[in-house]
Amino acid sequence: MANPLRSEVRQLYKNLLFLGREYPKGADYFRERLKRAFMKNKDVTDPKEIKKLVDRGEFVIKELEALYYLRKYRAMKKRYYEEELSAVLNIG
Amino acid sequence: MSRVLVGVKRVIDYAVKIRVKPDHSGVVTDGVKHSMNPFCEIAVEEAVKLKEKKFIKEVVAVSCGPTQVTETIRTALAMGCDRGIHVEVSGKDYEAMGPLQISKIFAALAKKEEASLVILGKQAIDDDCNQTGQMTAALLDWPQGTFASEVTIDGEKVKVVREIDGGLETIKISMPAVLTADLRLNTPRYATLPNIMKAKKKKIATMKPADLGVDMVSRVEVLRVDEPPTRLAGVKVETVDDLVAKLKANGTI
């Protein structure tokens, strides 16, 4: 692997691992799958391919951030804001 | 028009299932995951946004409590605050700490730091007091924009759209002022690992309430903490007549 890409990939792994601590199914579940996903591609050498995979990783980071935000927003909305019955029943 | 103080509180994480201590003196906190109060996250985000729009120069994150609250201040720094202040409170003082003590601390800090705005979350998800912002404004004799779902700075004034029971209320208040953040004010950014690493360079000052001339004596004593009553299982009936009979027996009709 080209050197600058190696550190990019390592940083991506660390960033994803950090995000995985909050994963709803548990940090261990996340770490297992993260490791498997990275290991599956460990023999890729083409820099273009690697860049594509890193971009996919960045995309997953954005997806996770959105997931965490939505979970929290919905939990707060449910706890603190009364749902209008008519809105829930889809009438009126 | 320079500085904003943001209060951040370390609370038990919103997704954790709360357990009451066997002696009913409080809630189990040892070994339980803690994080920044969700409404405080929204407050931090708003302050950082104001700085990014160049309405203010500096955002100072403040938290009160034992050493662990520095983690929460670090998260605020990772989200974009410039520096932090850790007001050290521990032991019995920390357990008895409530909105009154916090608002006294914030009022003292707001004066000391010459803040134009104090932004807080509307309430903490552990005690649900919804008092600190209001008390801070009262102690400072500053106007307050609470339950803010939109904040716009217009010269020396702030336009605040507030979420109230009847809908939305728009007010214009002079600065300096206290604002409390409501759920729809903004979408807080996530404190990613690279941001947390960068934030390590930012400074966190430490001080004690006594340094600010604040006494931590509480006027409130918690007598007992109980879990909410468990919902009784519902009863299924086969026919409408059964339902009517059960309702009659229950005394409902």
mmCIF file of N, CA and C in Angstrom, chain A:
data_model
loop_
_atom_site.group_PDB
_atom_site.id
_atom_site.type_symbol
_atom_site.label_atom_id
_atom_site.label_comp_id
_atom_site.label_asym_id
_atom_site.label_seq_id
_atom_site.Cartn_x
_atom_site.Cartn_y
_atom_site.Cartn_z
ATOM 1 N N MET A 1 0.849 -1.190 0.000
ATOM 2 C CA MET A 1 0.000 0.000 0.000
ATOM 3 C C MET A 1 0.884 1.239 0.000
ATOM 4 N N ALA A 2 0.509 2.248 -0.782
ATOM 5 C CA ALA A 2 1.286 3.490 -0.793
ATOM 6 C C ALA A 2 1.215 4.130 0.587
ATOM 7 N N ASN A 3 2.304 4.764 1.033
ATOM 8 C CA ASN A 3 2.391 5.248 2.422
ATOM 9 C C ASN A 3 1.333 6.242 2.874
ATOM 10 N N PRO A 4 1.088 7.336 2.113
ATOM 11 C CA PRO A 4 0.067 8.272 2.588
ATOM 12 C C PRO A 4 -1.306 7.599 2.696
ATOM 13 N N LEU A 5 -1.593 6.659 1.793
ATOM 14 C CA LEU A 5 -2.879 5.974 1.854
ATOM 15 C C LEU A 5 -2.976 5.099 3.091
ATOM 16 N N ARG A 6 -1.838 4.524 3.482
ATOM 17 C CA ARG A 6 -1.839 3.640 4.651
ATOM 18 C C ARG A 6 -2.308 4.410 5.892
ATOM 19 N N SER A 7 -1.790 5.640 6.064
ATOM 20 C CA SER A 7 -2.185 6.404 7.247
ATOM 21 C C SER A 7 -3.630 6.868 7.137
ATOM 22 N N GLU A 8 -4.078 7.117 5.886
ATOM 23 C CA GLU A 8 -5.472 7.521 5.682
ATOM 24 C C GLU A 8 -6.417 6.400 6.093
ATOM 25 N N VAL A 9 -6.064 5.191 5.671
ATOM 26 C CA VAL A 9 -6.894 4.031 5.989
ATOM 27 C C VAL A 9 -6.908 3.791 7.491
ATOM 28 N N ARG A 10 -5.728 3.928 8.114
ATOM 29 C CA ARG A 10 -5.642 3.703 9.561
ATOM 30 C C ARG A 10 -6.490 4.727 10.317
ATOM 31 N N GLN A 11 -6.431 5.998 9.859
ATOM 32 C CA GLN A 11 -7.206 7.053 10.518
ATOM 33 C C GLN A 11 -8.700 6.786 10.343
ATOM 34 N N LEU A 12 -9.081 6.318 9.146
ATOM 35 C CA LEU A 12 -10.476 5.996 8.888
ATOM 36 C C LEU A 12 -10.956 4.916 9.849
ATOM 37 N N TYR A 13 -10.127 3.881 10.024
ATOM 38 C CA TYR A 13 -10.475 2.791 10.939
ATOM 39 C C TYR A 13 -10.664 3.314 12.347
ATOM 40 N N LYS A 14 -9.728 4.169 12.787
ATOM 41 C CA LYS A 14 -9.824 4.725 14.141
ATOM 42 C C LYS A 14 -11.085 5.576 14.303
ATOM 43 N N ASN A 15 -11.379 6.386 13.271
ATOM 44 C CA ASN A 15 -12.571 7.246 13.345
ATOM 45 C C ASN A 15 -13.842 6.413 13.441
ATOM 46 N N LEU A 16 -13.907 5.344 12.620
ATOM 47 C CA LEU A 16 -15.086 4.483 12.632
ATOM 48 C C LEU A 16 -15.211 3.756 13.978
ATOM 49 N N LEU A 17 -14.078 3.305 14.485
ATOM 50 C CA LEU A 17 -14.085 2.612 15.776
ATOM 51 C C LEU A 17 -14.610 3.532 16.875
ATOM 52 N N PHE A 18 -14.189 4.792 16.819
ATOM 53 C CA PHE A 18 -14.627 5.781 17.801
ATOM 54 C C PHE A 18 -16.138 5.975 17.723
ATOM 55 N N LEU A 19 -16.638 6.081 16.498
ATOM 56 C CA LEU A 19 -18.084 6.246 16.305
ATOM 57 C C LEU A 19 -18.846 5.014 16.764
ATOM 58 N N GLY A 20 -18.225 3.846 16.586
ATOM 59 C CA GLY A 20 -18.907 2.596 16.896
ATOM 60 C C GLY A 20 -19.230 2.400 18.363
ATOM 61 N N ARG A 21 -18.615 3.202 19.232
ATOM 62 C CA ARG A 21 -18.858 3.037 20.673
ATOM 63 C C ARG A 21 -20.329 3.272 21.003
ATOM 64 N N GLU A 22 -20.994 4.089 20.190
ATOM 65 C CA GLU A 22 -22.378 4.429 20.477
ATOM 66 C C GLU A 22 -23.358 3.586 19.684
ATOM 67 N N TYR A 23 -22.855 2.586 18.957
ATOM 68 C CA TYR A 23 -23.726 1.826 18.068
ATOM 69 C C TYR A 23 -24.824 1.127 18.849
ATOM 70 N N PRO A 24 -26.094 1.226 18.399
ATOM 71 C CA PRO A 24 -27.209 0.665 19.162
ATOM 72 C C PRO A 24 -27.063 -0.821 19.477
ATOM 73 N N LYS A 25 -26.471 -1.606 18.542
ATOM 74 C CA LYS A 25 -26.346 -3.040 18.815
ATOM 75 C C LYS A 25 -25.111 -3.358 19.649
ATOM 76 N N GLY A 26 -24.401 -2.320 20.097
ATOM 77 C CA GLY A 26 -23.244 -2.566 20.970
ATOM 78 C C GLY A 26 -21.925 -2.315 20.264
ATOM 79 N N ALA A 27 -20.934 -1.825 21.046
ATOM 80 C CA ALA A 27 -19.629 -1.489 20.478
ATOM 81 C C ALA A 27 -18.912 -2.744 19.971
ATOM 82 N N ASP A 28 -19.086 -3.882 20.666
ATOM 83 C CA ASP A 28 -18.395 -5.119 20.261
ATOM 84 C C ASP A 28 -18.905 -5.610 18.920
ATOM 85 N N TYR A 29 -20.234 -5.596 18.765
ATOM 86 C CA TYR A 29 -20.858 -5.990 17.498
ATOM 87 C C TYR A 29 -20.274 -5.169 16.355
ATOM 88 N N PHE A 30 -20.193 -3.847 16.607
ATOM 89 C CA PHE A 30 -19.689 -2.942 15.581
ATOM 90 C C PHE A 30 -18.243 -3.243 15.247
ATOM 91 N N ARG A 31 -17.415 -3.428 16.306
ATOM 92 C CA ARG A 31 -15.989 -3.620 16.093
ATOM 93 C C ARG A 31 -15.728 -4.879 15.274
ATOM 94 N N GLU A 32 -16.481 -5.951 15.569
ATOM 95 C CA GLU A 32 -16.321 -7.211 14.821
ATOM 96 C C GLU A 32 -16.545 -6.976 13.339
ATOM 97 N N ARG A 33 -17.672 -6.325 13.035
ATOM 98 C CA ARG A 33 -18.006 -6.123 11.631
ATOM 99 C C ARG A 33 -17.075 -5.138 10.950
ATOM 100 N N LEU A 34 -16.631 -4.127 11.701
ATOM 101 C CA LEU A 34 -15.697 -3.152 11.146
ATOM 102 C C LEU A 34 -14.400 -3.854 10.747
ATOM 103 N N LYS A 35 -13.888 -4.681 11.671
ATOM 104 C CA LYS A 35 -12.628 -5.371 11.407
ATOM 105 C C LYS A 35 -12.766 -6.288 10.191
ATOM 106 N N ARG A 36 -13.903 -7.025 10.167
ATOM 107 C CA ARG A 36 -14.132 -7.930 9.049
ATOM 108 C C ARG A 36 -14.164 -7.168 7.731
ATOM 109 N N ALA A 37 -14.856 -6.040 7.724
ATOM 110 C CA ALA A 37 -14.989 -5.246 6.495
ATOM 111 C C ALA A 37 -13.628 -4.757 6.014
ATOM 112 N N PHE A 38 -12.770 -4.315 6.942
ATOM 113 C CA PHE A 38 -11.448 -3.830 6.551
ATOM 114 C C PHE A 38 -10.552 -4.982 6.114
ATOM 115 N N MET A 39 -10.638 -6.105 6.827
ATOM 116 C CA MET A 39 -9.799 -7.254 6.516
ATOM 117 C C MET A 39 -10.131 -7.824 5.145
ATOM 118 N N LYS A 40 -11.416 -7.733 4.788
ATOM 119 C CA LYS A 40 -11.848 -8.265 3.485
ATOM 120 C C LYS A 40 -11.082 -7.566 2.352
ATOM 121 N N ASN A 41 -10.720 -6.317 2.556
ATOM 122 C CA ASN A 41 -10.059 -5.544 1.498
ATOM 123 C C ASN A 41 -8.571 -5.347 1.732
ATOM 124 N N LYS A 42 -7.970 -6.147 2.615
ATOM 125 C CA LYS A 42 -6.593 -5.864 3.002
ATOM 126 C C LYS A 42 -5.583 -6.065 1.873
ATOM 127 N N ASP A 43 -5.951 -6.845 0.832
ATOM 128 C CA ASP A 43 -4.982 -7.094 -0.240
ATOM 129 C C ASP A 43 -5.147 -6.164 -1.429
ATOM 130 N N VAL A 44 -5.997 -5.178 -1.313
ATOM 131 C CA VAL A 44 -6.187 -4.228 -2.414
ATOM 132 C C VAL A 44 -4.954 -3.334 -2.530
ATOM 133 N N THR A 45 -4.406 -3.200 -3.742
ATOM 134 C CA THR A 45 -3.191 -2.392 -3.919
ATOM 135 C C THR A 45 -3.411 -1.162 -4.808
ATOM 136 N N ASP A 46 -4.387 -1.224 -5.715
ATOM 137 C CA ASP A 46 -4.618 -0.106 -6.627
ATOM 138 C C ASP A 46 -5.047 1.141 -5.840
ATOM 139 N N PRO A 47 -4.265 2.244 -5.912
ATOM 140 C CA PRO A 47 -4.593 3.442 -5.128
ATOM 141 C C PRO A 47 -6.000 3.968 -5.425
ATOM 142 N N LYS A 48 -6.431 3.833 -6.703
ATOM 143 C CA LYS A 48 -7.777 4.326 -7.046
ATOM 144 C C LYS A 48 -8.847 3.536 -6.302
ATOM 145 N N GLU A 49 -8.632 2.207 -6.244
ATOM 146 C CA GLU A 49 -9.564 1.337 -5.532
ATOM 147 C C GLU A 49 -9.616 1.699 -4.063
ATOM 148 N N ILE A 50 -8.400 1.895 -3.512
ATOM 149 C CA ILE A 50 -8.316 2.209 -2.083
ATOM 150 C C ILE A 50 -9.049 3.513 -1.791
ATOM 151 N N LYS A 51 -8.850 4.495 -2.673
ATOM 152 C CA LYS A 51 -9.522 5.792 -2.476
ATOM 153 C C LYS A 51 -11.027 5.611 -2.482
ATOM 154 N N LYS A 52 -11.509 4.729 -3.393
ATOM 155 C CA LYS A 52 -12.962 4.481 -3.466
ATOM 156 C C LYS A 52 -13.466 3.885 -2.162
ATOM 157 N N LEU A 53 -12.678 2.924 -1.613
ATOM 158 C CA LEU A 53 -13.086 2.269 -0.374
ATOM 159 C C LEU A 53 -13.063 3.264 0.792
ATOM 160 N N VAL A 54 -12.056 4.136 0.804
ATOM 161 C CA VAL A 54 -11.977 5.147 1.865
ATOM 162 C C VAL A 54 -13.170 6.084 1.781
ATOM 163 N N ASP A 55 -13.547 6.454 0.549
ATOM 164 C CA ASP A 55 -14.721 7.306 0.371
ATOM 165 C C ASP A 55 -15.973 6.631 0.896
ATOM 166 N N ARG A 56 -16.054 5.315 0.669
ATOM 167 C CA ARG A 56 -17.209 4.579 1.179
ATOM 168 C C ARG A 56 -17.215 4.616 2.700
ATOM 169 N N GLY A 57 -16.026 4.491 3.270
ATOM 170 C CA GLY A 57 -15.904 4.568 4.726
ATOM 171 C C GLY A 57 -16.368 5.920 5.254
ATOM 172 N N GLU A 58 -15.978 6.993 4.553
ATOM 173 C CA GLU A 58 -16.404 8.343 4.958
ATOM 174 C C GLU A 58 -17.915 8.459 4.886
ATOM 175 N N PHE A 59 -18.492 7.812 3.861
ATOM 176 C CA PHE A 59 -19.949 7.820 3.705
ATOM 177 C C PHE A 59 -20.603 7.133 4.893
ATOM 178 N N VAL A 60 -20.033 6.000 5.311
ATOM 179 C CA VAL A 60 -20.581 5.271 6.457
ATOM 180 C C VAL A 60 -20.522 6.141 7.708
ATOM 181 N N ILE A 61 -19.444 6.923 7.844
ATOM 182 C CA ILE A 61 -19.334 7.831 8.989
ATOM 183 C C ILE A 61 -20.505 8.808 8.996
ATOM 184 N N LYS A 62 -20.806 9.372 7.830
ATOM 185 C CA LYS A 62 -21.923 10.322 7.743
ATOM 186 C C LYS A 62 -23.244 9.637 8.076
ATOM 187 N N GLU A 63 -23.393 8.393 7.613
ATOM 188 C CA GLU A 63 -24.619 7.643 7.879
ATOM 189 C C GLU A 63 -24.784 7.409 9.380
ATOM 190 N N LEU A 64 -23.690 7.050 10.042
ATOM 191 C CA LEU A 64 -23.740 6.786 11.476
ATOM 192 C C LEU A 64 -24.077 8.055 12.252
ATOM 193 N N GLU A 65 -23.456 9.174 11.866
ATOM 194 C CA GLU A 65 -23.758 10.430 12.545
ATOM 195 C C GLU A 65 -25.243 10.762 12.416
ATOM 196 N N ALA A 66 -25.788 10.535 11.208
ATOM 197 C CA ALA A 66 -27.210 10.812 10.980
ATOM 198 C C ALA A 66 -28.075 9.878 11.817
ATOM 199 N N LEU A 67 -27.685 8.614 11.877
ATOM 200 C CA LEU A 67 -28.418 7.636 12.682
ATOM 201 C C LEU A 67 -28.461 8.062 14.139
ATOM 202 N N TYR A 68 -27.293 8.420 14.690
ATOM 203 C CA TYR A 68 -27.220 8.804 16.091
ATOM 204 C C TYR A 68 -28.059 10.044 16.355
ATOM 205 N N TYR A 69 -27.978 11.012 15.431
ATOM 206 C CA TYR A 69 -28.746 12.239 15.632
ATOM 207 C C TYR A 69 -30.234 11.947 15.642
ATOM 208 N N LEU A 70 -30.713 11.155 14.648
ATOM 209 C CA LEU A 70 -32.154 10.857 14.540
ATOM 210 C C LEU A 70 -32.666 10.112 15.762
ATOM 211 N N ARG A 71 -31.871 9.130 16.213
ATOM 212 C CA ARG A 71 -32.257 8.367 17.410
ATOM 213 C C ARG A 71 -32.487 9.310 18.596
ATOM 214 N N LYS A 72 -31.518 10.206 18.791
ATOM 215 C CA LYS A 72 -31.574 11.106 19.931
ATOM 216 C C LYS A 72 -32.744 12.082 19.764
ATOM 217 N N TYR A 73 -32.887 12.657 18.568
ATOM 218 C CA TYR A 73 -33.969 13.615 18.313
ATOM 219 C C TYR A 73 -35.320 12.969 18.581
ATOM 220 N N ARG A 74 -35.514 11.745 18.038
ATOM 221 C CA ARG A 74 -36.802 11.084 18.204
ATOM 222 C C ARG A 74 -37.073 10.755 19.658
ATOM 223 N N ALA A 75 -36.019 10.333 20.391
ATOM 224 C CA ALA A 75 -36.198 10.013 21.807
ATOM 225 C C ALA A 75 -36.598 11.265 22.577
ATOM 226 N N MET A 76 -35.935 12.389 22.314
ATOM 227 C CA MET A 76 -36.249 13.637 23.016
ATOM 228 C C MET A 76 -37.659 14.108 22.656
ATOM 229 N N LYS A 77 -37.997 14.000 21.374
ATOM 230 C CA LYS A 77 -39.326 14.436 20.919
ATOM 231 C C LYS A 77 -40.408 13.614 21.613
ATOM 232 N N LYS A 78 -40.182 12.307 21.706
ATOM 233 C CA LYS A 78 -41.166 11.428 22.327
ATOM 234 C C LYS A 78 -41.315 11.751 23.809
ATOM 235 N N ARG A 79 -40.181 12.021 24.469
ATOM 236 C CA ARG A 79 -40.222 12.223 25.904
ATOM 237 C C ARG A 79 -40.757 13.571 26.327
ATOM 238 N N TYR A 80 -40.470 14.592 25.538
ATOM 239 C CA TYR A 80 -40.764 15.941 26.000
ATOM 240 C C TYR A 80 -41.870 16.667 25.270
ATOM 241 N N TYR A 81 -42.308 16.133 24.150
ATOM 242 C CA TYR A 81 -43.303 16.859 23.389
ATOM 243 C C TYR A 81 -44.506 15.972 23.160
ATOM 244 N N GLU A 82 -45.678 16.473 23.557
ATOM 245 C CA GLU A 82 -46.879 15.660 23.457
ATOM 246 C C GLU A 82 -47.276 15.518 22.012
ATOM 247 N N GLU A 83 -47.481 14.264 21.591
ATOM 248 C CA GLU A 83 -47.892 14.031 20.211
ATOM 249 C C GLU A 83 -49.382 14.320 20.119
ATOM 250 N N GLU A 84 -49.731 15.160 19.210
ATOM 251 C CA GLU A 84 -51.162 15.458 19.022
ATOM 252 C C GLU A 84 -51.852 14.206 18.555
ATOM 253 N N LEU A 85 -52.909 13.821 19.282
ATOM 254 C CA LEU A 85 -53.603 12.570 18.976
ATOM 255 C C LEU A 85 -54.086 12.543 17.536
ATOM 256 N N SER A 86 -54.570 13.668 17.083
ATOM 257 C CA SER A 86 -55.109 13.691 15.719
ATOM 258 C C SER A 86 -54.005 13.449 14.696
ATOM 259 N N ALA A 87 -52.809 13.953 15.011
ATOM 260 C CA ALA A 87 -51.696 13.747 14.085
ATOM 261 C C ALA A 87 -51.308 12.278 14.064
ATOM 262 N N VAL A 88 -51.317 11.660 15.261
ATOM 263 C CA VAL A 88 -50.952 10.252 15.353
ATOM 264 C C VAL A 88 -51.975 9.386 14.621
ATOM 265 N N LEU A 89 -53.287 9.731 14.767
ATOM 266 C CA LEU A 89 -54.323 8.931 14.128
ATOM 267 C C LEU A 89 -54.521 9.297 12.665
ATOM 268 N N ASN A 90 -53.825 10.321 12.244
ATOM 269 C CA ASN A 90 -53.908 10.765 10.851
ATOM 270 C C ASN A 90 -55.291 11.278 10.458
ATOM 271 N N ILE A 91 -55.900 12.003 11.372
ATOM 272 C CA ILE A 91 -57.219 12.589 11.079
ATOM 273 C C ILE A 91 -57.187 14.075 11.401
ATOM 274 N N GLY A 92 -58.127 14.820 10.912
ATOM 275 C CA GLY A 92 -58.329 16.214 11.292
ATOM 276 C C GLY A 92 -57.259 17.191 10.854
#
